[in-house]
Coordinates of C-alpha atoms in Angstrom, one line a residue:
X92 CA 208.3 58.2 91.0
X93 CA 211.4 58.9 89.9
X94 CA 213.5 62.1 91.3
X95 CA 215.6 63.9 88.5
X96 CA 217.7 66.9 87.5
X97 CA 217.6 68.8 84.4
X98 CA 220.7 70.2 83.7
X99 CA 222.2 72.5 80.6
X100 CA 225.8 72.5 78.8
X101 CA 226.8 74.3 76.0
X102 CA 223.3 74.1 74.5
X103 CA 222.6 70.3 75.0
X104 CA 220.4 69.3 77.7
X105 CA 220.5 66.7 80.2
X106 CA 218.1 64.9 82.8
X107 CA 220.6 63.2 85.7
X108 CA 219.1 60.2 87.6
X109 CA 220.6 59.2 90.9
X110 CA 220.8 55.6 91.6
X111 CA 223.1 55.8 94.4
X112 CA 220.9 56.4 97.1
X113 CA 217.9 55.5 95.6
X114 CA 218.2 52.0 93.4
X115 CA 216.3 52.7 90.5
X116 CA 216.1 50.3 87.8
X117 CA 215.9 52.2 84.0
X118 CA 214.6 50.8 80.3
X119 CA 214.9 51.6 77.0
X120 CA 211.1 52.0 76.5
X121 CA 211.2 54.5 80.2
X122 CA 214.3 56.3 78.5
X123 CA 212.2 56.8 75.3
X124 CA 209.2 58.2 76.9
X125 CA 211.0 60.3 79.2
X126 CA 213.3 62.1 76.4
X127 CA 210.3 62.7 74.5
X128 CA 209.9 66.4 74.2
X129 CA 206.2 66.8 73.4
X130 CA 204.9 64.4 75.9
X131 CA 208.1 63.7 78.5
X132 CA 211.0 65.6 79.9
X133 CA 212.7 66.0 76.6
X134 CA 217.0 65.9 77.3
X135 CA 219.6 65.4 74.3
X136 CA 220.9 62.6 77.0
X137 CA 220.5 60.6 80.3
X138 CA 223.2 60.9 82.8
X139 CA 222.7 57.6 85.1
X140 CA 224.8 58.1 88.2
X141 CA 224.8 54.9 90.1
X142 CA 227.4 53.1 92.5
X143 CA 231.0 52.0 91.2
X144 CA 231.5 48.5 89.2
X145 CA 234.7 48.9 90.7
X146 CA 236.2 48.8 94.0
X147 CA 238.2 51.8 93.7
X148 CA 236.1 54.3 91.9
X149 CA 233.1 55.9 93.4
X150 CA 230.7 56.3 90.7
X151 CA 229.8 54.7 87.5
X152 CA 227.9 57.2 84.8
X153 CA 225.9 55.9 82.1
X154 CA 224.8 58.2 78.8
X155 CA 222.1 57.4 76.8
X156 CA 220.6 59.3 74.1
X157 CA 216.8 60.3 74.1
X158 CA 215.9 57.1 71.4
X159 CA 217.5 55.0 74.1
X160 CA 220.6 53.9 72.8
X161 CA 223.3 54.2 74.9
X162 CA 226.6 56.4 74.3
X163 CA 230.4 56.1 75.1
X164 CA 230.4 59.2 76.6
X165 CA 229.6 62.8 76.4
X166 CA 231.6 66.2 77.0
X167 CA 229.2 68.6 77.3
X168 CA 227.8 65.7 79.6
X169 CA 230.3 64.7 82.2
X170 CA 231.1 68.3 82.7
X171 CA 227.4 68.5 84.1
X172 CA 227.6 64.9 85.4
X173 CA 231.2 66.0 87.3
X174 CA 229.5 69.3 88.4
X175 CA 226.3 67.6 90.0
X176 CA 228.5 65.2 91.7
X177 CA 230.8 67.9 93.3
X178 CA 227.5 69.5 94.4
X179 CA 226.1 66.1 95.7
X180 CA 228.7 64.3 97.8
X181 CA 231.4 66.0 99.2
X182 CA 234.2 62.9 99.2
X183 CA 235.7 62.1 96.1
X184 CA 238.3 59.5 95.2
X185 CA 239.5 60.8 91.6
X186 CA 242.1 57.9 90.4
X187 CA 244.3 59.3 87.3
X188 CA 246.9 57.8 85.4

């Protein structure tokens, strides 16, 4: 089973998976089924929070888009993503420029 959150921004929806404290491997074919609205969740986009690919951040997020593609990145999405996060864990490293 796989433990979710369905979150809403601005009129798009969004299902955030957790792969930090629970690894959890994803597909294209499990993104598909899942963003289904008639027989799934149904979500404009996947928000995959899972552990950093580098040493100095603290989270890596993933979008993908209900047919399974995967997208660069999503406003209306890493406000939600952001949001969850703050909610979640309450030590943040937040590198800028």
């Amino acid at each position: 089973m796989v433990n979710f959150e369905k979150w809403h921004g601005n009129g798009n929806d969004f299902v955030i998976i957790n792969s930090i404290d629970k690894k959890i491997r994803i597909t294209k074919t499990f993104i598909k089924k899942t963003g289904d609205r008639n027989k799934g969740i149904g979500f404009d986009q996947l928000i995959f929070v899972t552990l950093p690919t580098k040493e100095s951040h603290d989270f890596f997020i993933r979008f993908f888009n209900s047919d399974g593609s995967e997208a660069g990145m999503c406003l209306n999405g890493i406000r939600c993503a952001a949001r969850y996060i703050s909610v979640s864990y309450t030590h943040l490293t937040l590198p800028t420029s």
